[in-house]
mmCIF file of C-alpha atoms in Angstrom:
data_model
loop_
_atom_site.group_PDB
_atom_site.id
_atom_site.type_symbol
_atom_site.label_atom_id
_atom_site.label_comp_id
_atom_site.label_asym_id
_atom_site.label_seq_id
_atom_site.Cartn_x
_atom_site.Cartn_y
_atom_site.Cartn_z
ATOM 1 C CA UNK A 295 -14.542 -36.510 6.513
ATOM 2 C CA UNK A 296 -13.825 -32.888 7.122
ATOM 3 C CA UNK A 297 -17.350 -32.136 8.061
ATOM 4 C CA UNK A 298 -17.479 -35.061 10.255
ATOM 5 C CA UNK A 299 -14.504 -34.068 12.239
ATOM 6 C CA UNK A 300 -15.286 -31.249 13.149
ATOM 7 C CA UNK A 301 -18.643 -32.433 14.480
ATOM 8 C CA UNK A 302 -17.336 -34.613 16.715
ATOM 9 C CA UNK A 303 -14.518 -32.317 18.050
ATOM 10 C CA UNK A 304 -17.807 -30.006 18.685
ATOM 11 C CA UNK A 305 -19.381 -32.966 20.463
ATOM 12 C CA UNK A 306 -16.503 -33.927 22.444
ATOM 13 C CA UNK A 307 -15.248 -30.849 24.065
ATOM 14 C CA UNK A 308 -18.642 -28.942 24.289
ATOM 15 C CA UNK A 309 -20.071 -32.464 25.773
ATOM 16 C CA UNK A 310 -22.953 -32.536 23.653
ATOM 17 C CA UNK A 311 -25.258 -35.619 22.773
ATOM 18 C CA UNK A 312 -25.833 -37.056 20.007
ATOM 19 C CA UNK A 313 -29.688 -35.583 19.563
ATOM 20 C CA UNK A 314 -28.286 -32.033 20.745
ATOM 21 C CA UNK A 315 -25.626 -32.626 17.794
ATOM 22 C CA UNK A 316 -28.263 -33.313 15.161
ATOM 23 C CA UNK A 317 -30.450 -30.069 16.309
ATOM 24 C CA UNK A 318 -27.131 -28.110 15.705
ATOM 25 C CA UNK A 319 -26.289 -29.451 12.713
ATOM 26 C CA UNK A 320 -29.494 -29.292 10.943
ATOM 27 C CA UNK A 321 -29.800 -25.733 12.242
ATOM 28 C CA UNK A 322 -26.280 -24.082 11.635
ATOM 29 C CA UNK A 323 -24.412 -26.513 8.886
ATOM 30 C CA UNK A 324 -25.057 -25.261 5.391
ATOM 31 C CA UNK A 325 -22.944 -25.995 2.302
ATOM 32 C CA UNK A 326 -23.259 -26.659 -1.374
ATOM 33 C CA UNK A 327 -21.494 -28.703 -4.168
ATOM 34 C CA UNK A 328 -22.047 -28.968 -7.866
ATOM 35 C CA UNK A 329 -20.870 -32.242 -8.333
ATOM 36 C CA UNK A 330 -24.025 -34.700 -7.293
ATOM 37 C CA UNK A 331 -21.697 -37.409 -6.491
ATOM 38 C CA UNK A 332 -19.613 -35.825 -4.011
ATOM 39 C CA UNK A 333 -22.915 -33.740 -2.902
ATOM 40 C CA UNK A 334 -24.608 -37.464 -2.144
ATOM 41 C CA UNK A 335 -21.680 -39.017 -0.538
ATOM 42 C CA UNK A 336 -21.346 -35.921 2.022
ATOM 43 C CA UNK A 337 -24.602 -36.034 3.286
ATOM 44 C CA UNK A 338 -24.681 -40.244 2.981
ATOM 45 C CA UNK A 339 -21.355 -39.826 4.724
ATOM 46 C CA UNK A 340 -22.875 -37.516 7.530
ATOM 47 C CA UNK A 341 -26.098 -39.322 7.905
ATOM 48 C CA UNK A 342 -23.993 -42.923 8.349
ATOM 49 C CA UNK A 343 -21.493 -41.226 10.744
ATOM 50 C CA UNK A 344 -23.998 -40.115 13.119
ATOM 51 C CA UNK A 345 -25.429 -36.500 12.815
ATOM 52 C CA UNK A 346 -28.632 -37.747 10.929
ATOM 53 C CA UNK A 347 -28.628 -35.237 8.764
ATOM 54 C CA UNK A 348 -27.203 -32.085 6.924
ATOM 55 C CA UNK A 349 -28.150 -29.433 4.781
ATOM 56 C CA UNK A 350 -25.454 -30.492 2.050
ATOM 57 C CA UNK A 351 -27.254 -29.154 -0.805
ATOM 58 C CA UNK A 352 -26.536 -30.078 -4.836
ATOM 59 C CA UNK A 353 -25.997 -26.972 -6.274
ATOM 60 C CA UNK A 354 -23.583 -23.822 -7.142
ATOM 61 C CA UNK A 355 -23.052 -21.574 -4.737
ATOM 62 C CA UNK A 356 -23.208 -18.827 -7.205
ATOM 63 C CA UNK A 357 -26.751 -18.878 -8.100
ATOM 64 C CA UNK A 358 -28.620 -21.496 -5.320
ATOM 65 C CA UNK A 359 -31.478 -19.539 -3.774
ATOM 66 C CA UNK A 360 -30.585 -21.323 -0.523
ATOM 67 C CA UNK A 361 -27.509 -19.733 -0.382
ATOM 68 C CA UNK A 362 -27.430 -17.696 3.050
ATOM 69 C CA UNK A 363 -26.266 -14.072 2.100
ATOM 70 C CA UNK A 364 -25.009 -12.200 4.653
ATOM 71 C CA UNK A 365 -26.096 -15.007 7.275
ATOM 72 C CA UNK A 366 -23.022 -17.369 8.169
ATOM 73 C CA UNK A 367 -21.002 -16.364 11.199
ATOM 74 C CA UNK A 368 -17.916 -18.848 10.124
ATOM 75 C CA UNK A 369 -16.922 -20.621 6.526
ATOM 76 C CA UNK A 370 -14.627 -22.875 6.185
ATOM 77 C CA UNK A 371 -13.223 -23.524 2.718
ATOM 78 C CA UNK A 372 -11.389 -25.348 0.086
ATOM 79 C CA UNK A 373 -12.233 -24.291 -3.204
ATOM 80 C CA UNK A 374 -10.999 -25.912 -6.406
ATOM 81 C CA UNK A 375 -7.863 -25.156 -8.072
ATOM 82 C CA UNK A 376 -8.993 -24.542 -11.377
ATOM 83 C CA UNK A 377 -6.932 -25.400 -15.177
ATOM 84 C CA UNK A 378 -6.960 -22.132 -16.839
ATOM 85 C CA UNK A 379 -10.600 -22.940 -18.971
ATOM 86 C CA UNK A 380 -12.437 -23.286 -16.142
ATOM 87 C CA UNK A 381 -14.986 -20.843 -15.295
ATOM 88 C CA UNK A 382 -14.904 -20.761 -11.008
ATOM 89 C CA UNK A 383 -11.198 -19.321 -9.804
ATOM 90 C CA UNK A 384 -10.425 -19.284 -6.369
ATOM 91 C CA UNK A 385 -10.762 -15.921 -6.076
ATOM 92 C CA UNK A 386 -14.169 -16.292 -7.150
ATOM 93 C CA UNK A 387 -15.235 -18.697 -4.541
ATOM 94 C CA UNK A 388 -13.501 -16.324 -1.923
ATOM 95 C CA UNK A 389 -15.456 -13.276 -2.865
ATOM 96 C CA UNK A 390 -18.892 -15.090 -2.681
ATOM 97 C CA UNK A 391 -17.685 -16.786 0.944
ATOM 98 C CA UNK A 392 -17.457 -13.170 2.052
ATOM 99 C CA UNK A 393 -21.245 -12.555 0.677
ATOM 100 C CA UNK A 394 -22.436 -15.209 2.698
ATOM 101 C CA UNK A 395 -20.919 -14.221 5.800
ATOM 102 C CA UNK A 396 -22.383 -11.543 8.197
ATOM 103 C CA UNK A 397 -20.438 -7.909 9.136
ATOM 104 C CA UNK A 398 -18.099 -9.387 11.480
ATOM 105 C CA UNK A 399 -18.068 -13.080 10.450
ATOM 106 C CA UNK A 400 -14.714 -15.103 9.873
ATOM 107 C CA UNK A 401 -13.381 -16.990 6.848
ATOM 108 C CA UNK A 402 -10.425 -19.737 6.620
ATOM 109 C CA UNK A 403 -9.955 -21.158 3.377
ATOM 110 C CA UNK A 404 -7.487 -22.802 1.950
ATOM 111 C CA UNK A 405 -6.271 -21.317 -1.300
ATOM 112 C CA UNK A 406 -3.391 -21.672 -3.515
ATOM 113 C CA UNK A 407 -0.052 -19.680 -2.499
ATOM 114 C CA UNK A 408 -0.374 -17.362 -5.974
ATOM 115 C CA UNK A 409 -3.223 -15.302 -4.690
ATOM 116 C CA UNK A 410 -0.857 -13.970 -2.156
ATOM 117 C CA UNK A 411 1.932 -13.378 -3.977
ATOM 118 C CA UNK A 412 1.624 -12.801 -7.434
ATOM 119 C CA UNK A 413 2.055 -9.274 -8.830
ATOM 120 C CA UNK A 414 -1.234 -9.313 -11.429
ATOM 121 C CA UNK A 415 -3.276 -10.996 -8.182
ATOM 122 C CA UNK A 416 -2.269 -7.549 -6.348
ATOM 123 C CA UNK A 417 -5.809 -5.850 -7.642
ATOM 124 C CA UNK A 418 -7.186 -8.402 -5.790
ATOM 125 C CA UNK A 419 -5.378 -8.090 -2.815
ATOM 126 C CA UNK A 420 -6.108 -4.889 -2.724
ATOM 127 C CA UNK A 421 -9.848 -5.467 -2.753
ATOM 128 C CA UNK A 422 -9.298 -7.865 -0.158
ATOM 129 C CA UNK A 423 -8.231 -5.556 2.470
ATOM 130 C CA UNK A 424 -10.027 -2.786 1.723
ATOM 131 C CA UNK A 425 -13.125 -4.213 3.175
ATOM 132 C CA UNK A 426 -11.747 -7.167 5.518
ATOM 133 C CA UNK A 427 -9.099 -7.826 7.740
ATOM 134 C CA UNK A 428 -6.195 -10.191 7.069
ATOM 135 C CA UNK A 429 -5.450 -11.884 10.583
ATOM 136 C CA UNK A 430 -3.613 -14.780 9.483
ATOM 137 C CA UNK A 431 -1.761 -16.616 6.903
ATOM 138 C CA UNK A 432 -0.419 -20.139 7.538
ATOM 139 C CA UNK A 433 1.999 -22.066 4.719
ATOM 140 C CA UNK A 434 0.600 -25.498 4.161
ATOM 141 C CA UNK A 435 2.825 -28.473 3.681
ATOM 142 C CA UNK A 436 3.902 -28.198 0.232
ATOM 143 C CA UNK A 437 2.354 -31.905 -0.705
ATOM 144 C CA UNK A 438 -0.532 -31.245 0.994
ATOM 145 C CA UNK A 439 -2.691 -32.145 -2.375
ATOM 146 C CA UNK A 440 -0.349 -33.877 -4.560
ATOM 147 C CA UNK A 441 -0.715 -35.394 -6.911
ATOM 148 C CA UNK A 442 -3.975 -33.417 -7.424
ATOM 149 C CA UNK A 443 -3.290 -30.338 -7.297
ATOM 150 C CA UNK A 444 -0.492 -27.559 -7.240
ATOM 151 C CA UNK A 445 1.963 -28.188 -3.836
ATOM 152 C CA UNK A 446 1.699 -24.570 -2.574
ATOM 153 C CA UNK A 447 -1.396 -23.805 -0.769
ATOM 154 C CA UNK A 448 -2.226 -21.401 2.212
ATOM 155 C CA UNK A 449 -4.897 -21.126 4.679
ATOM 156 C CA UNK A 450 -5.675 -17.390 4.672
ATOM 157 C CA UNK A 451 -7.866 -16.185 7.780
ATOM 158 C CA UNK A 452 -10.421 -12.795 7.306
ATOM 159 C CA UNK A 453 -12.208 -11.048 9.227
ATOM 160 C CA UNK A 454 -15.431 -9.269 7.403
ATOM 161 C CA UNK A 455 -16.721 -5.979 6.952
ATOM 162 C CA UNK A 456 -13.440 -4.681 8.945
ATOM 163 C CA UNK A 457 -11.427 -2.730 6.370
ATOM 164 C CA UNK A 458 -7.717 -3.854 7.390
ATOM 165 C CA UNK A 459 -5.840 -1.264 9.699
ATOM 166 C CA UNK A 460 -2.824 0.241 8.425
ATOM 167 C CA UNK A 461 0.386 -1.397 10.524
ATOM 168 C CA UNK A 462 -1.913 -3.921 11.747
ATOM 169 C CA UNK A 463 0.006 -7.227 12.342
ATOM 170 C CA UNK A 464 -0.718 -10.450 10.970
ATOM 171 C CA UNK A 465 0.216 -13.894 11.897
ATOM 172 C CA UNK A 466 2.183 -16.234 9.415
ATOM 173 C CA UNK A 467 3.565 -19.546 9.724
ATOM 174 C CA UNK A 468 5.168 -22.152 7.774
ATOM 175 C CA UNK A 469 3.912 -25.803 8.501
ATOM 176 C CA UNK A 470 6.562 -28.713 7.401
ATOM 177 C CA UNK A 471 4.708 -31.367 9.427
ATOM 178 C CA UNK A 472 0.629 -31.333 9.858
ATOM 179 C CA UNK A 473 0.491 -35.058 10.781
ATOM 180 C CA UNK A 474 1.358 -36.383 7.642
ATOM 181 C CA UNK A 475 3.964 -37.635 5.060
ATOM 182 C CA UNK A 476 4.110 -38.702 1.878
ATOM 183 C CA UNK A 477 5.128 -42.088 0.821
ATOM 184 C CA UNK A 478 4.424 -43.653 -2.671
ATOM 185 C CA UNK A 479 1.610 -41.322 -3.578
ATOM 186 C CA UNK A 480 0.117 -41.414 -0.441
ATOM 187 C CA UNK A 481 0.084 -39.621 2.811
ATOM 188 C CA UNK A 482 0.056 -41.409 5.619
ATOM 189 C CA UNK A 483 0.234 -40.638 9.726
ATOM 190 C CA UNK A 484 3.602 -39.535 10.919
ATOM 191 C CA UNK A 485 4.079 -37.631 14.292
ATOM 192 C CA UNK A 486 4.900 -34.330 15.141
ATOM 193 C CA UNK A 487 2.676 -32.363 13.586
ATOM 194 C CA UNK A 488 2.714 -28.594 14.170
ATOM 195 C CA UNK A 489 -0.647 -27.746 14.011
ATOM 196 C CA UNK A 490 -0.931 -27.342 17.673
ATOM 197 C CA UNK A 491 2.220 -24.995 18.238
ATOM 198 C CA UNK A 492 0.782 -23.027 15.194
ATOM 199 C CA UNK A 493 -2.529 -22.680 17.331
ATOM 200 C CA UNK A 494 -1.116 -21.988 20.361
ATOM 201 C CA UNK A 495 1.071 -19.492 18.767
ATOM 202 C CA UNK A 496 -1.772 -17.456 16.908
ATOM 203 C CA UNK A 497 -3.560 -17.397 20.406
ATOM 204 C CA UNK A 498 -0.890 -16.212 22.362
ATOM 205 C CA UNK A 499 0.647 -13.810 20.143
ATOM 206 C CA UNK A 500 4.013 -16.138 19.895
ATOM 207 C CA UNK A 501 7.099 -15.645 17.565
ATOM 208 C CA UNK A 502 9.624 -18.515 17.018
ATOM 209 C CA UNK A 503 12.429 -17.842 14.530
ATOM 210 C CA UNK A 504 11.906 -20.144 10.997
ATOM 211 C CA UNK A 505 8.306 -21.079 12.006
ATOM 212 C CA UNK A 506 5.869 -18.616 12.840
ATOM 213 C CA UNK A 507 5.932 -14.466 13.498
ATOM 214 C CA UNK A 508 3.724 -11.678 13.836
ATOM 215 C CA UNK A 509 4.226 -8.678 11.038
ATOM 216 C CA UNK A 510 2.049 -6.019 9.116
ATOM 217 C CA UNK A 511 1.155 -6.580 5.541
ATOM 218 C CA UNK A 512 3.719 -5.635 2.889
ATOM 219 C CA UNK A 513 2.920 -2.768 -0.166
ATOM 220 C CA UNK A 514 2.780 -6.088 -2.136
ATOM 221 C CA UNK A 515 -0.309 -7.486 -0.564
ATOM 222 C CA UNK A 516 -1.891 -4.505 0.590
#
């Protein structure tokens, strides 16, 4: 559903046709998932909805020869929020994002609130920075994935390749409302979302007191 909205945002505001959408797609969409059901329902899913294909592949990122190292100009993420005998963390999945984007190429991902602020994640941090830059950080809603997974989650926004300049500011934001409440275990559509304002705010360099500022890094993260 993800993968399928974006596609037709690209199709609607870049007024492309359907064939033109296909030839993109088939050309510049590459992901991978190591569960075959949800691998053969995404690219069912995309095929039904209209792009005609996908290069969805069943596989691990970690080891698939397709995997395109140092090729990707943009990844978008969600990687799983692993119990603690698991073998992937999110960290994990971050790191090899960064491998298979070019010097230059940008990351969002949506990763649990911990990475950012817990003291034995700092070594990470640390890592982080050192070799990217941090542009943004936006709070999610904090049932954004209950009752799947833990409430706090964060989209965090890189640049590659750039190590992060000292004093450099970074956008964060806290979003209460992205469109969506829940109600008995499910979320359903509500309005006033603040995804917008949040957009509009990154872009323009906006502050607004309790929702959104621009700030360097603490000692804590970098």
């Amino acid at each position: 559903g993800f993968l399928i909205a974006a596609m037709n945002r690209i199709a609607r505001e870049h007024q492309l046709s359907r064939d033109q959408m296909v030839k993109l797609v088939q050309k510049r969409l590459i992901g991978f998932d190591a569960e075959p059901v949800t691998a053969a329902l995404c690219v069912a899913n995309m095929i039904l909805r209209g792009d005609g294909s996908s290069s969805v592949h069943r596989g691990d990122c970690f080891t698939a020869e397709e995997f395109p190292v140092g090729k990707a100009s943009v990844v978008l993420m969600n990687p799983p929020f692993p119990h603690k005998n698991t073998d992937a963390s999110p960290e994990m999945f971050v790191e090899r994002a960064l491998e298979g984007l070019a010097q230059g190429g940008r990351l969002a991902g949506v990763i649990p609130l911990s990475l950012l602020v817990k003291k034995d994640k700092r070594p990470w941090r640390q890592s982080i920075v050192r070799d990217n830059t941090v542009e943004a950080a936006i709070k999610l809603p904090d049932e954004l994935f209950q009752p799947y997974a833990q409430p706090y989650t964060v989209v965090l926004y890189l640049t590659k390749g750039i190590p992060h300049p000292k004093g450099k500011s970074v956008f964060f934001a806290r979003i209460e409302n992205d469109g969506y409440r829940l109600k008995k275990g499910v979320r359903i559509p509500c309005d006033g979302t603040e995804l917008p304002k949040a957009l509009h705010a990154y872009q323009n360099k906006i502050s607004e007191p309790g929702f959104c500022g621009w700030a360097p890094l603490d000692s804590d993260i970098s």
